[in-house]
PDB file of C-alpha atoms in Angstrom:
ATOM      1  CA  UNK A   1     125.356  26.244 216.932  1.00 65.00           C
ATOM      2  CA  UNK A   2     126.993  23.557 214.570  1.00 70.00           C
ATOM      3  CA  UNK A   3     125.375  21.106 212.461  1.00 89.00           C
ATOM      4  CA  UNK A   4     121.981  23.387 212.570  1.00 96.00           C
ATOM      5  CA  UNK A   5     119.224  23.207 209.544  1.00 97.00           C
ATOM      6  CA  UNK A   6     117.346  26.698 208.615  1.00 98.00           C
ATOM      7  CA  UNK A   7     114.984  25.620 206.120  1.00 98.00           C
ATOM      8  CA  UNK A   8     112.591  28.108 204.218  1.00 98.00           C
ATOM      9  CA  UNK A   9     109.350  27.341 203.085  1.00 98.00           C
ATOM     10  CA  UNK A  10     108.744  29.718 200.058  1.00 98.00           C
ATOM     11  CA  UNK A  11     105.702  29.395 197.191  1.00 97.00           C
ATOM     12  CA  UNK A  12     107.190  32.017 194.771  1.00 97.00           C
ATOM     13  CA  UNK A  13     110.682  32.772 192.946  1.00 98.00           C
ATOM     14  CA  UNK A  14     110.686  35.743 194.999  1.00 97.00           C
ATOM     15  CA  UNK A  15     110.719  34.721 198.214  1.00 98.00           C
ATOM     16  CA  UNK A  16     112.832  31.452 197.508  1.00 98.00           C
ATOM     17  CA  UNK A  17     115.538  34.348 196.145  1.00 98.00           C
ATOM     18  CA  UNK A  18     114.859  36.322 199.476  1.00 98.00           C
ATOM     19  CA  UNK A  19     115.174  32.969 201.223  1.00 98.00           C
ATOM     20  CA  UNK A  20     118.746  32.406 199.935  1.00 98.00           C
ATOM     21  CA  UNK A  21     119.982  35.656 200.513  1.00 98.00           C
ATOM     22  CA  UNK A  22     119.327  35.795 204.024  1.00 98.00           C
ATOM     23  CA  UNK A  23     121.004  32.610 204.501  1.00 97.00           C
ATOM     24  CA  UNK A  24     118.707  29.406 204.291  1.00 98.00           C
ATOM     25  CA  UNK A  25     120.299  26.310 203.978  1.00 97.00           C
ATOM     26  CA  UNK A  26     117.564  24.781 201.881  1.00 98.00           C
ATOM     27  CA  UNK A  27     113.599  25.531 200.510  1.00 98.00           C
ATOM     28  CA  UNK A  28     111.079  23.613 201.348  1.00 98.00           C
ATOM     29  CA  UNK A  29     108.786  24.441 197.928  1.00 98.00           C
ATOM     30  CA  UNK A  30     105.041  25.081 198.029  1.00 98.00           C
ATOM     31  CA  UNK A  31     102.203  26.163 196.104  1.00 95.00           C
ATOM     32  CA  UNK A  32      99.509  27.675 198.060  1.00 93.00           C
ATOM     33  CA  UNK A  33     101.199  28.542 201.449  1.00 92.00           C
ATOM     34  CA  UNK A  34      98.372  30.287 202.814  1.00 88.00           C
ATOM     35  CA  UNK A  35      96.413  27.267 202.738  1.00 88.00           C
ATOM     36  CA  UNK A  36      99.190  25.302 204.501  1.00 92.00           C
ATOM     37  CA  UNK A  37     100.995  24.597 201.244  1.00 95.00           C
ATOM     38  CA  UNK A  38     100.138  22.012 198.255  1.00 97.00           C
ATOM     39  CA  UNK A  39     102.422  20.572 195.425  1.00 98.00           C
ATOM     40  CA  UNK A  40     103.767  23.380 193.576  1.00 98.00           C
ATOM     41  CA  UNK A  41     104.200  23.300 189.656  1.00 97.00           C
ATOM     42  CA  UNK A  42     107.519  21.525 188.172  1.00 97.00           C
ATOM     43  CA  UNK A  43     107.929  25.149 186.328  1.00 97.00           C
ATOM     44  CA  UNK A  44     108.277  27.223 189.888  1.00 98.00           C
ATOM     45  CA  UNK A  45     111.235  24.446 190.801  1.00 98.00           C
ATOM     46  CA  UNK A  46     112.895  25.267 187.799  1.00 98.00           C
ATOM     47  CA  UNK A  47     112.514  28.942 187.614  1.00 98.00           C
ATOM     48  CA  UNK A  48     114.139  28.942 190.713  1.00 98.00           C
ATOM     49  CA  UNK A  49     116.699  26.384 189.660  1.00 98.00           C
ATOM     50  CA  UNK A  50     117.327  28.945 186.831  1.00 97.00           C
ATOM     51  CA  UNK A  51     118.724  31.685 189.871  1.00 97.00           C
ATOM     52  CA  UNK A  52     119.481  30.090 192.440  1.00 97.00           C
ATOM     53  CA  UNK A  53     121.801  26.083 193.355  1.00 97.00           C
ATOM     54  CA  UNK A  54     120.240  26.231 196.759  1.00 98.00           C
ATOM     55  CA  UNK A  55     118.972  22.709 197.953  1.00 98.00           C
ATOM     56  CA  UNK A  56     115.481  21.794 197.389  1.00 98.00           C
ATOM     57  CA  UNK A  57     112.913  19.882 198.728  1.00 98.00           C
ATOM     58  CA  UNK A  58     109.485  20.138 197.109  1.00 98.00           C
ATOM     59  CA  UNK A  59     105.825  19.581 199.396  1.00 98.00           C
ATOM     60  CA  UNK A  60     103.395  17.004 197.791  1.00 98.00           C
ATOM     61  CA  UNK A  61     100.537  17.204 198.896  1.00 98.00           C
ATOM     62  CA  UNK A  62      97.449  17.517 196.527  1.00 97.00           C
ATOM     63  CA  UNK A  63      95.258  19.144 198.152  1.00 96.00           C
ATOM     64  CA  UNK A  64      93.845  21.213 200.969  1.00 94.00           C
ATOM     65  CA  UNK A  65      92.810  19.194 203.851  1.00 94.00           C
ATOM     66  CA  UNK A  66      93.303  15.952 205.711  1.00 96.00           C
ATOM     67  CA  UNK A  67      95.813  13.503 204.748  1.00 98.00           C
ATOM     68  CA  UNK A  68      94.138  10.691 203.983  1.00 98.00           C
ATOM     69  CA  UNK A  69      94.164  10.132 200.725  1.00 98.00           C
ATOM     70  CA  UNK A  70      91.626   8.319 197.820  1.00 98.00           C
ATOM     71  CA  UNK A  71      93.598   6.170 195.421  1.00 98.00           C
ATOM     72  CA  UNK A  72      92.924   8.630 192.271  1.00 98.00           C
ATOM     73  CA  UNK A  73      94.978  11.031 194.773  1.00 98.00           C
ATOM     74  CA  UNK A  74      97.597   8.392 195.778  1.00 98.00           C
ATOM     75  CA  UNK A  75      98.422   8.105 192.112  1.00 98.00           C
ATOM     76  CA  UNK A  76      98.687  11.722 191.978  1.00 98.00           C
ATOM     77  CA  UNK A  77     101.174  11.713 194.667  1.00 98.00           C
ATOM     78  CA  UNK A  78     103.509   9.357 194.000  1.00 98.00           C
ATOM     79  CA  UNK A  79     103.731  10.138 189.962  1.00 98.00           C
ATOM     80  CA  UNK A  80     104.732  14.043 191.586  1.00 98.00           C
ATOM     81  CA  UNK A  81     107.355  11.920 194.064  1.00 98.00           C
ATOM     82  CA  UNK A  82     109.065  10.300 190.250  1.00 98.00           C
ATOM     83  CA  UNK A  83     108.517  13.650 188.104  1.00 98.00           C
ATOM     84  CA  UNK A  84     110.343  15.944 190.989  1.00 98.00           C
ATOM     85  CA  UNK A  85     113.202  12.989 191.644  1.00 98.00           C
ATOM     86  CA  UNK A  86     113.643  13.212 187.548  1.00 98.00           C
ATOM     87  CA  UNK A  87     113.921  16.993 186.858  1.00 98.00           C
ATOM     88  CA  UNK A  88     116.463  17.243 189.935  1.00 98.00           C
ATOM     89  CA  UNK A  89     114.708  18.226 193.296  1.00 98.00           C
ATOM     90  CA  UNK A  90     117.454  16.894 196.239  1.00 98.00           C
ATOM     91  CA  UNK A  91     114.268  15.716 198.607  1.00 98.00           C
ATOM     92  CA  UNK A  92     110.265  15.567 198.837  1.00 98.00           C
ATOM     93  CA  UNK A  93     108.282  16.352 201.845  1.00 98.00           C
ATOM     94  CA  UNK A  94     104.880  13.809 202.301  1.00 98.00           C
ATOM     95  CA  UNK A  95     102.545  12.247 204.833  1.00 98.00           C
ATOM     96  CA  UNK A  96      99.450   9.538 204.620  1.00 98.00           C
ATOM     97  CA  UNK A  97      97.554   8.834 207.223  1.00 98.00           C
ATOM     98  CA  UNK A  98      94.945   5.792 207.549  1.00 98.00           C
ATOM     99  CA  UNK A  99      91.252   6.971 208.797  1.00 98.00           C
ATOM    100  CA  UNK A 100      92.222   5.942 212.504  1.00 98.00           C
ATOM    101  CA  UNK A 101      94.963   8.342 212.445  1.00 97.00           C
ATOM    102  CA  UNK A 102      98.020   5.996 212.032  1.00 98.00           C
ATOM    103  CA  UNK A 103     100.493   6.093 209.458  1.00 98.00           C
ATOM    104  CA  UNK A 104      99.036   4.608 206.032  1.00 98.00           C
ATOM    105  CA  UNK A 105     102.866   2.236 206.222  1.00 98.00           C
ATOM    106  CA  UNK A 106     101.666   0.507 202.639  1.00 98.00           C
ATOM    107  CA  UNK A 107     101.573   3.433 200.878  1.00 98.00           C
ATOM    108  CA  UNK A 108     104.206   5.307 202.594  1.00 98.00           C
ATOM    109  CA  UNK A 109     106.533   2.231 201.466  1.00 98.00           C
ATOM    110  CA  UNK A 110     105.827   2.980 198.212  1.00 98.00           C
ATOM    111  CA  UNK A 111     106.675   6.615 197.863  1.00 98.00           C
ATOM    112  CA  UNK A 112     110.149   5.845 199.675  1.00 98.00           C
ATOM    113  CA  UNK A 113     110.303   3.599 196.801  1.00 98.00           C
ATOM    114  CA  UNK A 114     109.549   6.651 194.031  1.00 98.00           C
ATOM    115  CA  UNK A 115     111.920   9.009 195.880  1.00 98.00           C
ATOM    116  CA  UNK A 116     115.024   7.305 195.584  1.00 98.00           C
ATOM    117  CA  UNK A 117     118.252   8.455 196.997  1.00 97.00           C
ATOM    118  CA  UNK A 118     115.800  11.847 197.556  1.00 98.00           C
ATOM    119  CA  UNK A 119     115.907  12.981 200.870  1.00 98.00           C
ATOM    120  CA  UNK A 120     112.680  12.776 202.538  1.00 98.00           C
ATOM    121  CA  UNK A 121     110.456  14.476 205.150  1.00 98.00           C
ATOM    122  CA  UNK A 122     107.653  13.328 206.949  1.00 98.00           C
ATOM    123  CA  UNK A 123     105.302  16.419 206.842  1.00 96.00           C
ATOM    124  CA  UNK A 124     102.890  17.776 209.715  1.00 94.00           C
ATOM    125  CA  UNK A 125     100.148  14.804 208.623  1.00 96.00           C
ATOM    126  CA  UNK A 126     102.761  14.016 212.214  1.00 98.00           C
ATOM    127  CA  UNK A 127     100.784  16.606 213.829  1.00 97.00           C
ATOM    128  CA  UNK A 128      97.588  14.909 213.877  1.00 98.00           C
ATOM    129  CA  UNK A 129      98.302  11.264 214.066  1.00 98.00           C
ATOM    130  CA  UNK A 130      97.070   9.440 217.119  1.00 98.00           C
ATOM    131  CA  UNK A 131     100.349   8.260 218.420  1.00 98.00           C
ATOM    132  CA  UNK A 132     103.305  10.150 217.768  1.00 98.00           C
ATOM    133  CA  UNK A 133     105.956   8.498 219.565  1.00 98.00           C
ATOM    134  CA  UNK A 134     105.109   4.977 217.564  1.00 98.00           C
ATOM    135  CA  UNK A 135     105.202   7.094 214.126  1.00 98.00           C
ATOM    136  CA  UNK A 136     108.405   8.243 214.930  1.00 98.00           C
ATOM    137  CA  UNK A 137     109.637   4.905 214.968  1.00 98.00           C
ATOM    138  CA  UNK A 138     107.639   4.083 211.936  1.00 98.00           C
ATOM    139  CA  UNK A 139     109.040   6.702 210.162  1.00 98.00           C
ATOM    140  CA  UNK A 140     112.748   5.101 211.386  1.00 98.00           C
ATOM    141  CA  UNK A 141     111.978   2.227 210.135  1.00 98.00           C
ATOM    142  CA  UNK A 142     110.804   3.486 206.740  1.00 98.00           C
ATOM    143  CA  UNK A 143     114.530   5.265 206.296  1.00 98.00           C
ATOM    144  CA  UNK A 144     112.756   8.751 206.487  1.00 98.00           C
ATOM    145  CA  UNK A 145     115.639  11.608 207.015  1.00 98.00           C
ATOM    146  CA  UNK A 146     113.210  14.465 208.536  1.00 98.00           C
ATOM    147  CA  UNK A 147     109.960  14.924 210.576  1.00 98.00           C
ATOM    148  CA  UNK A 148     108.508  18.316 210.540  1.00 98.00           C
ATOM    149  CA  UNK A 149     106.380  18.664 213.682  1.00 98.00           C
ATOM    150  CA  UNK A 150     105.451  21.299 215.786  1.00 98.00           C
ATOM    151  CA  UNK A 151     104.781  19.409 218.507  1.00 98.00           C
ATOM    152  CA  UNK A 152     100.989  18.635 217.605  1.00 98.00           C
ATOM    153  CA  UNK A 153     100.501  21.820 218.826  1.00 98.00           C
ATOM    154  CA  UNK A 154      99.638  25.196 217.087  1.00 97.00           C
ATOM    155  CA  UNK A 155     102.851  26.029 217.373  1.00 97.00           C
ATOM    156  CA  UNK A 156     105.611  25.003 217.997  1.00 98.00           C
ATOM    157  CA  UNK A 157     106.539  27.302 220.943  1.00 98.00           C
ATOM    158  CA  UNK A 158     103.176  25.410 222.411  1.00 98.00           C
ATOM    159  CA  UNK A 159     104.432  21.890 221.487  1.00 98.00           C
ATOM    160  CA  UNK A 160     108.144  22.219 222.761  1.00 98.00           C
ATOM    161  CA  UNK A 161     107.310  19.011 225.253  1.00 98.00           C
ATOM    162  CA  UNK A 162     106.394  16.712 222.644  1.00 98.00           C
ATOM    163  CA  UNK A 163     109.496  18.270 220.715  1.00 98.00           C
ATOM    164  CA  UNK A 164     111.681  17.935 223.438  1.00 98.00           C
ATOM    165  CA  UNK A 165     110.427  13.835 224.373  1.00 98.00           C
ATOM    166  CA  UNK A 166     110.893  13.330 219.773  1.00 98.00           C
ATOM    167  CA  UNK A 167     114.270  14.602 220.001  1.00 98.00           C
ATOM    168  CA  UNK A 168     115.590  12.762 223.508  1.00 98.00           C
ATOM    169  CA  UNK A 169     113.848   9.332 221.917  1.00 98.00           C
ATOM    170  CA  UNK A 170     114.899   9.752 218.614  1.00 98.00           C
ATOM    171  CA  UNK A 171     118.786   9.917 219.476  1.00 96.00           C
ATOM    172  CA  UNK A 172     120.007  11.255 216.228  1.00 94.00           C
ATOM    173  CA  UNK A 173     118.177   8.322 214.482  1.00 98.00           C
ATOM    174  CA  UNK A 174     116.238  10.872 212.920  1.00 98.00           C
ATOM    175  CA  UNK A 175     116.062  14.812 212.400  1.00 98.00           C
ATOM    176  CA  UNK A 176     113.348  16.620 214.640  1.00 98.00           C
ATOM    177  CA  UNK A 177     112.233  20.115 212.840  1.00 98.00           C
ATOM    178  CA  UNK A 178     110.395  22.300 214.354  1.00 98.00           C
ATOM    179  CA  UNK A 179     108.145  24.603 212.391  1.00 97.00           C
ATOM    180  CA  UNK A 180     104.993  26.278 212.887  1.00 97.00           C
ATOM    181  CA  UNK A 181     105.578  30.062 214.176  1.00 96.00           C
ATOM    182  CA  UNK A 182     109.319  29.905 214.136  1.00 98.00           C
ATOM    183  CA  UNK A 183     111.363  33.102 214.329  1.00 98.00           C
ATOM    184  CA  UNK A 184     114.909  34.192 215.594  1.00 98.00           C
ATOM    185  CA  UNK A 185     113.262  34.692 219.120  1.00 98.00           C
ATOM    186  CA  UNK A 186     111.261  31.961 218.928  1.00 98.00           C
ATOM    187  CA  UNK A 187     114.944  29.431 218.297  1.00 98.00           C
ATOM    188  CA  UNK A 188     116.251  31.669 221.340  1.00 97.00           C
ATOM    189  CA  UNK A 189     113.411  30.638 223.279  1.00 97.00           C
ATOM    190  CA  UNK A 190     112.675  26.684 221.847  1.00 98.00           C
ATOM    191  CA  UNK A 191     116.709  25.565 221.843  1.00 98.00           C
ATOM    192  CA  UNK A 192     117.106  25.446 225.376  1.00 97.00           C
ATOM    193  CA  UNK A 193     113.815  23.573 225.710  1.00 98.00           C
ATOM    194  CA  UNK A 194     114.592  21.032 223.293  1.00 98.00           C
ATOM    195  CA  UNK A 195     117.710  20.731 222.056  1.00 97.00           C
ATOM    196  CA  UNK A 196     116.506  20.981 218.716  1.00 98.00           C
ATOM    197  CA  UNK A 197     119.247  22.139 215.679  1.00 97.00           C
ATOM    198  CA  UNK A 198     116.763  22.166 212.680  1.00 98.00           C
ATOM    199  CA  UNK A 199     113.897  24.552 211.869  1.00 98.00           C
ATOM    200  CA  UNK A 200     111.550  25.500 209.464  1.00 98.00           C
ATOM    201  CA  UNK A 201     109.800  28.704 208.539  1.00 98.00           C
ATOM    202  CA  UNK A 202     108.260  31.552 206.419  1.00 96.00           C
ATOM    203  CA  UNK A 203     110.214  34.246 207.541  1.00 95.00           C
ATOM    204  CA  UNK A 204     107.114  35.760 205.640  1.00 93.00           C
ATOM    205  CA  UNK A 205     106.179  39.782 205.889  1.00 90.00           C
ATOM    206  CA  UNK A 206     102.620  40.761 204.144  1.00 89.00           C
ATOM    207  CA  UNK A 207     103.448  43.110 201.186  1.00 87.00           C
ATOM    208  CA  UNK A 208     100.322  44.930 199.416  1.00 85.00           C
ATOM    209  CA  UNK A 209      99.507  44.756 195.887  1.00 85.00           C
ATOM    210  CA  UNK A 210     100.383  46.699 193.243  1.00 87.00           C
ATOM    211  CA  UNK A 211      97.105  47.000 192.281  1.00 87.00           C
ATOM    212  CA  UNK A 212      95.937  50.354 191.905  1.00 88.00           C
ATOM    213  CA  UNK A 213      92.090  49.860 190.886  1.00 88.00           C
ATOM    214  CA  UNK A 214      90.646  47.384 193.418  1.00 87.00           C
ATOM    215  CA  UNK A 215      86.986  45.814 192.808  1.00 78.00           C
ATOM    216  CA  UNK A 216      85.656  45.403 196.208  1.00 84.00           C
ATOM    217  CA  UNK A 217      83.104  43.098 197.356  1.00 79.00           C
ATOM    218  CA  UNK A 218      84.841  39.851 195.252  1.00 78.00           C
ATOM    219  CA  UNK A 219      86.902  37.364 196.772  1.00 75.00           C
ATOM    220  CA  UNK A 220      88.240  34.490 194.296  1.00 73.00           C
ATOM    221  CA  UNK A 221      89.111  31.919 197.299  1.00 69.00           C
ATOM    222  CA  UNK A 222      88.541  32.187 201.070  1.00 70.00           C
ATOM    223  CA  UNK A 223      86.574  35.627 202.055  1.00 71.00           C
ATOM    224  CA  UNK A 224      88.851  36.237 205.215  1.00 69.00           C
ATOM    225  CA  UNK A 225      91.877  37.319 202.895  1.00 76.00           C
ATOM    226  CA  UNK A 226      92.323  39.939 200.978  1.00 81.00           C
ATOM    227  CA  UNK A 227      93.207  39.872 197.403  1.00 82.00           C
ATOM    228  CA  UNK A 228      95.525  42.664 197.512  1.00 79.00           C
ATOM    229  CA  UNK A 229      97.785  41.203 199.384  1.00 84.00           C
ATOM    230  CA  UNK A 230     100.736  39.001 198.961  1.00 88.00           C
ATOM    231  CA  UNK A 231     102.853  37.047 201.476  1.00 89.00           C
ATOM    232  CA  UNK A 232     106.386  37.019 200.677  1.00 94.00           C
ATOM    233  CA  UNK A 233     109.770  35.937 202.202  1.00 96.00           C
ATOM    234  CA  UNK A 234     111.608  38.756 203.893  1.00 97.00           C
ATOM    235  CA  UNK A 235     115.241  38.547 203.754  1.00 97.00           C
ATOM    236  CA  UNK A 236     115.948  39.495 206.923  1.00 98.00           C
ATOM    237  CA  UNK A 237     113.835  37.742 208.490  1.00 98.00           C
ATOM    238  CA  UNK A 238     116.045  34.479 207.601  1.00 98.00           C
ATOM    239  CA  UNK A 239     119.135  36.367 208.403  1.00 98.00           C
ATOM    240  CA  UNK A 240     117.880  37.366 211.861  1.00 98.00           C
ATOM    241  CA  UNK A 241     117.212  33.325 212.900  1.00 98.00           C
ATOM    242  CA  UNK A 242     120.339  32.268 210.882  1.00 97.00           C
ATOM    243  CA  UNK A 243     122.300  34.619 213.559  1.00 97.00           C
ATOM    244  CA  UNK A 244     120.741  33.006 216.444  1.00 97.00           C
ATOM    245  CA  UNK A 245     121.993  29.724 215.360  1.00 96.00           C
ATOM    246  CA  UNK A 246     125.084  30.874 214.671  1.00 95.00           C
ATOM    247  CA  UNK A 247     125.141  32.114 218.546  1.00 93.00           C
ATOM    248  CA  UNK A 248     123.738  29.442 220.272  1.00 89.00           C
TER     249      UNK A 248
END
């Protein structure tokens, strides 16, 4: 396939190195992945800076959670939009949302503002606005590059007519990625749906501590994981959906 985006959404050094060896085109930077991802620290973006030239965009988003936002975490928001911009990140990835579900356009104008000649993504705030044919255009109009969406669905397997209307009514205004559960057989199976070139995943495998002495019975965050172990990038994981879009 030509002109296709793999994008790898990675919350350590190692899997953004795993990322670019199997072939990603760009990062899509995180703290926290397995709580859908919050602004990562300016020191992870340069550690990998250190290894690697790959392109990055960096996730702000401040917390766990909906994505409407007080102003104390506005402010946080859009001073992480300037601080990324300045040490060098090629895009930022953000949403806002108003309490009826429609985009928060005000604020949103602003943070185009901060980023600059940054790329920019609209996250998966899409995913659970009220109308998402009319953000689209919003996010047109506001000169956004990317929405990640996966249809409003779970995944994005589930979502692929939504994805399918975005990308017929967006007409290359915009870039439709799909993420949310996306594999090599999962871009076999979604391409010929949609039509769609970009994607974004984890590629992620579940590795297990090297923790020999394990205290049971204490869980430092949310009692349904375990502490022992660690999601990671896998390598060939990327590769594997790289391939498919080399063969479509």
């Amino acid at each position: 396939m030509k002109e296709y985006i793999l994008e790898a959404c990675v919350d350590s050094v190692e899997s953004a190195m795993a990322a670019a060896s199997g072939g990603a085109d760009r990062l899509e930077l995180c703290g926290n992945l397995i709580i859908g991802g919050t602004t990562p620290g300016p020191w992870l973006f340069e550690e990998i800076r250190k290894r690697s030239d790959i392109r990055i965009h960096v996730l702000i988003r401040p917390r766990f959670g909906d994505f409407c936002y007080t102003d104390a975490e506005f402010s946080i928001i859009k001073k992480a939009v300037e601080d990324f911009r300045k040490i060098g990140a090629e895009g930022v990835v953000f949403g806002i949302l108003k309490p009826d579900g429609t985009l928060n356009m005000e604020q949103m104008k602003e943070l185009m503002e901060a980023a600059g000649d940054m790329s920019v993504t609209l996250h998966r705030a899409f995913d659970v606005c009220v109308n998402p044919l009319e953000t689209m255009e919003q996010a047109i109009s506001l000169g956004i590059d990317t929405i990640l969406t996966s249809g409003q669905r779970n995944t994005c397997l589930q979502g692929a007519e939504l994805l399918k209307e975005l990308q017929d009514k967006s007409k290359g205004r915009i870039t439709i990625q799909a993420g949310s559960g996306v594999s090599a057989e999962v871009i076999r199976k979604l391409y010929p749906l949609t039509g769609i070139k970009a994607y974004h995943m984890t590629g992620k495998r579940v590795i297990d501590s090297e923790m020999k002495f394990r205290k049971k019975g204490v869980n430092m965050g949310l009692p349904m994981f375990s502490e022992y172990e660690i999601w990671r990038t896998e390598a060939d994981n990327i590769r594997a959906a790289k391939k498919v879009l080399e063969e479509l």
